Coordinates of C-alpha atoms in Angstrom, one line a residue:
Chain A
X1 CA -19.4 2.5 -1.6
X2 CA -15.5 2.4 -1.8
X3 CA -14.1 0.3 1.0
X4 CA -11.5 3.0 2.2
X5 CA -12.3 6.6 1.1
X6 CA -9.8 9.5 1.2
X7 CA -10.2 13.1 0.0
X8 CA -7.8 13.2 -2.9
X9 CA -6.7 16.9 -2.2
X10 CA -4.4 18.5 -2.7
X11 CA -4.4 19.7 0.7
X12 CA -2.2 22.9 1.0
X13 CA -1.0 24.2 4.3
X14 CA 1.7 26.7 5.2
X15 CA 4.8 25.7 7.0
X16 CA 4.4 25.2 10.6
X17 CA 0.6 24.6 10.5
X18 CA -1.3 21.5 11.4
X19 CA -2.3 19.3 8.6
X20 CA -5.3 17.1 9.1
X21 CA -6.0 14.2 6.8
X22 CA -9.2 12.1 6.9
X23 CA -10.3 8.6 6.0
X24 CA -13.5 6.7 6.3
X25 CA -14.0 2.8 5.9
X26 CA -16.9 0.5 5.2
X27 CA -16.1 -2.5 6.9
X28 CA -17.4 -2.3 10.7
X29 CA -15.4 -5.2 11.5
X30 CA -12.0 -3.8 10.7
X31 CA -9.4 -4.1 13.4
X32 CA -6.3 -2.2 12.5
X33 CA -5.6 1.0 10.6
X34 CA -2.4 2.4 9.0
X35 CA -1.1 5.6 7.6
X36 CA 1.6 5.3 4.7
X37 CA 3.5 8.1 3.2
X38 CA 4.5 7.9 -0.4
X39 CA 6.8 10.5 -2.0
X40 CA 6.6 11.1 -5.8
X41 CA 8.0 8.1 -7.6
X42 CA 8.9 6.3 -4.5
X43 CA 7.3 3.1 -2.6
X44 CA 4.9 3.6 0.5
X45 CA 6.4 3.6 3.9
X46 CA 4.6 3.2 7.2
X47 CA 4.4 6.1 9.5
X48 CA 1.6 5.3 12.0
X49 CA -0.7 2.3 12.9
X50 CA -3.6 2.3 15.4
X51 CA -6.1 -0.3 16.5
X52 CA -7.7 1.1 19.7
X53 CA -10.2 4.1 19.8
X54 CA -8.7 7.3 20.6
X55 CA -5.5 9.1 19.9
X56 CA -1.9 7.7 19.3
X57 CA 0.9 10.0 19.2
X58 CA 4.5 9.6 17.7
X59 CA 6.6 12.7 17.4
X60 CA 4.8 15.3 15.2
X61 CA 2.4 12.7 14.1
X62 CA -1.0 11.8 15.8
X63 CA -3.5 9.2 14.6
X64 CA -7.1 9.3 15.8
X65 CA -9.5 6.4 15.4
X66 CA -13.3 6.4 16.0
X67 CA -14.7 2.9 15.3
X68 CA -18.2 3.9 16.0
X69 CA -18.0 6.5 13.0
X70 CA -15.5 4.4 11.0
X71 CA -13.3 7.3 10.7
X72 CA -9.6 7.5 11.1
X73 CA -7.6 10.6 10.8
X74 CA -3.8 11.7 10.8
X75 CA -2.6 15.1 12.2
X76 CA 0.7 16.4 11.3
X77 CA 1.8 19.2 13.6
X78 CA 4.4 21.7 12.7
X79 CA 4.0 20.8 9.0
X80 CA 7.4 21.0 7.0
X81 CA 8.0 21.1 3.3
X82 CA 9.5 17.6 3.5
X83 CA 6.0 16.4 4.6
X84 CA 4.7 17.2 1.1
X85 CA 3.7 13.7 -0.1
X86 CA 0.7 11.4 -0.7
X87 CA -0.7 10.0 2.5
X88 CA -2.3 6.6 2.0
X89 CA -4.8 5.3 4.6
X90 CA -4.9 1.4 4.7
X91 CA -7.3 -0.8 6.6
X92 CA -6.9 -4.5 7.6
X93 CA -10.3 -5.7 6.7
X94 CA -11.8 -8.3 9.1
X95 CA -12.2 -10.9 6.2
X96 CA -8.6 -11.4 5.5
X97 CA -5.1 -10.6 6.5
X98 CA -4.6 -8.0 3.8
X99 CA -4.5 -4.3 3.7
X100 CA -7.0 -2.3 1.7
X101 CA -5.6 1.1 0.6
X102 CA -7.4 4.3 0.0
X103 CA -6.6 6.4 -3.0
X104 CA -4.5 8.8 -0.8
X105 CA -4.4 12.4 -0.1
X106 CA -1.9 14.8 -1.5
X107 CA -0.4 17.1 1.1
X108 CA 1.6 20.3 0.0
X109 CA 3.4 22.3 2.6
X110 CA 4.2 25.8 1.3
X111 CA 7.3 27.4 2.9
Chain B
X1 CA 19.9 -6.1 4.2
X2 CA 18.4 -5.9 0.6
X3 CA 14.9 -6.0 1.8
X4 CA 12.4 -6.5 -1.0
X5 CA 14.0 -6.4 -4.6
X6 CA 12.1 -6.2 -7.6
X7 CA 13.3 -6.5 -11.3
X8 CA 13.0 -5.0 -13.8
X9 CA 12.5 -1.5 -12.7
X10 CA 11.1 -0.4 -16.1
X11 CA 9.7 -2.3 -19.0
X12 CA 7.8 -1.6 -22.3
X13 CA 5.7 -4.4 -23.7
X14 CA 3.7 -4.8 -26.8
X15 CA 0.1 -5.8 -26.7
X16 CA 0.0 -9.4 -26.5
X17 CA 3.5 -10.1 -25.0
X18 CA 4.1 -11.9 -21.8
X19 CA 6.4 -11.2 -19.2
X20 CA 7.3 -12.0 -15.4
X21 CA 8.1 -9.5 -12.7
X22 CA 10.3 -10.8 -10.2
X23 CA 10.2 -10.2 -6.4
X24 CA 12.6 -11.6 -3.8
X25 CA 12.8 -10.7 0.0
X26 CA 15.4 -11.7 2.5
X27 CA 13.7 -10.9 5.7
X28 CA 12.1 -14.4 6.0
X29 CA 8.6 -13.0 5.8
X30 CA 5.9 -15.5 5.2
X31 CA 3.5 -13.0 3.8
X32 CA 4.1 -11.5 0.2
X33 CA 1.9 -9.4 -1.9
X34 CA 1.7 -7.9 -5.3
X35 CA -0.1 -4.5 -5.7
X36 CA -0.6 -2.2 -8.7
X37 CA -0.8 1.5 -8.5
X38 CA -2.4 3.6 -11.3
X39 CA -1.8 7.2 -11.7
X40 CA -3.5 9.3 -8.8
X41 CA -4.8 6.1 -7.3
X42 CA -4.2 3.9 -4.3
X43 CA -2.7 0.5 -4.3
X44 CA -4.9 -2.4 -5.6
X45 CA -4.1 -5.9 -4.4
X46 CA -3.5 -8.3 -7.2
X47 CA -2.5 -11.6 -5.4
X48 CA -1.0 -12.5 -2.2
X49 CA 0.6 -15.5 -0.6
X50 CA 0.7 -16.6 3.2
X51 CA 3.4 -19.0 2.7
X52 CA 5.4 -21.2 0.1
X53 CA 2.9 -23.2 -2.0
X54 CA -0.1 -21.0 -0.9
X55 CA -1.5 -18.0 -3.1
X56 CA -4.8 -16.2 -3.3
X57 CA -6.6 -13.6 -5.4
X58 CA -6.8 -10.1 -4.4
X59 CA -9.1 -7.3 -5.6
X60 CA -7.8 -7.3 -9.3
X61 CA -6.3 -10.6 -10.3
X62 CA -7.5 -10.9 -14.0
X63 CA -4.7 -11.1 -16.4
X64 CA -2.1 -12.1 -13.9
X65 CA -0.7 -15.3 -12.4
X66 CA 1.6 -15.9 -9.4
X67 CA 3.5 -18.8 -7.8
X68 CA 5.2 -19.2 -4.7
X69 CA 7.8 -22.1 -4.7
X70 CA 10.0 -20.7 -2.0
X71 CA 9.6 -18.3 1.0
X72 CA 11.9 -15.8 -0.6
X73 CA 10.4 -15.5 -4.2
X74 CA 7.0 -14.3 -5.5
X75 CA 7.0 -13.8 -9.2
X76 CA 4.1 -12.1 -11.0
X77 CA 3.3 -13.3 -14.5
X78 CA 1.5 -11.1 -17.1
X79 CA -0.1 -13.1 -19.8
X80 CA -1.2 -11.4 -23.1
X81 CA -0.5 -7.8 -22.0
X82 CA -3.1 -5.3 -22.4
X83 CA -2.9 -1.4 -22.3
X84 CA -5.0 -1.5 -19.1
X85 CA -2.1 -3.3 -17.5
X86 CA 0.0 -0.2 -17.8
X87 CA 0.8 0.7 -14.3
X88 CA 3.5 0.7 -11.4
X89 CA 3.6 -2.7 -9.7
X90 CA 4.7 -3.1 -6.2
X91 CA 5.8 -6.2 -4.4
X92 CA 5.6 -6.3 -0.6
X93 CA 6.2 -8.7 2.3
X94 CA 5.3 -8.7 5.9
X95 CA 5.3 -10.8 9.2
X96 CA 1.6 -11.4 8.5
X97 CA 0.4 -9.9 11.9
X98 CA -2.9 -8.1 11.8
X99 CA -1.9 -5.7 14.4
X100 CA 1.3 -4.4 13.0
X101 CA 0.4 -4.7 9.3
X102 CA 3.7 -3.1 8.3
X103 CA 4.3 -4.0 4.7
X104 CA 7.9 -3.6 3.4
X105 CA 7.7 -2.5 -0.3
X106 CA 10.2 -2.9 -3.2
X107 CA 10.9 0.0 -5.2
X108 CA 8.3 -0.8 -7.9
X109 CA 8.3 -1.8 -11.5
X110 CA 6.9 0.6 -14.1
X111 CA 5.3 -1.2 -17.0
X112 CA 3.9 0.3 -19.9
X113 CA 2.0 -1.7 -22.6
X114 CA 1.7 -0.2 -26.0

């Protein structure tokens, strides 16, 4: 089983819709979880982090964490064409201070 | 602030050649990392360092070596390049706190081995 799993997509949503991106992880002891956005040909940039069960909101972005189900998600409200990118889920595994990344989900927002 | 600077941005190597990817950060971060990213894949950790003089292996260390003689620099050495090492390499640094976990990435170095 991969340590961090994401659906590779592409996930296509119309402009203005809600995009929902999902991630599961294998290490039950993981403490902190991150969403990075990566535009084509660019380096990843952090958009959200969460380490408590529940929801965390920042502007149009909401991260959701369910440790019992080992599941973390990212919701993007009012999706814009500029949100089109690859979204990488990353987990700080209990066994070391280093992030393990999923393969990423490609998001396409169509105007 | 320059942040994390990687050189070169592009390089083509022949099989069996060696080279060093340079990485420097000016944020006084203790933690530095090298990741590789293959097409359509996530980032795989090659090596990381928690401070000058301390390095450790990540998920895919074979065929690479690192050193960390200063806080600022973390070069990645490729010995006997192989086509399987064709990838985009990202250097990153961080404060090293588990709860924030923000990695600051360089722009990447695209390496092709022919």
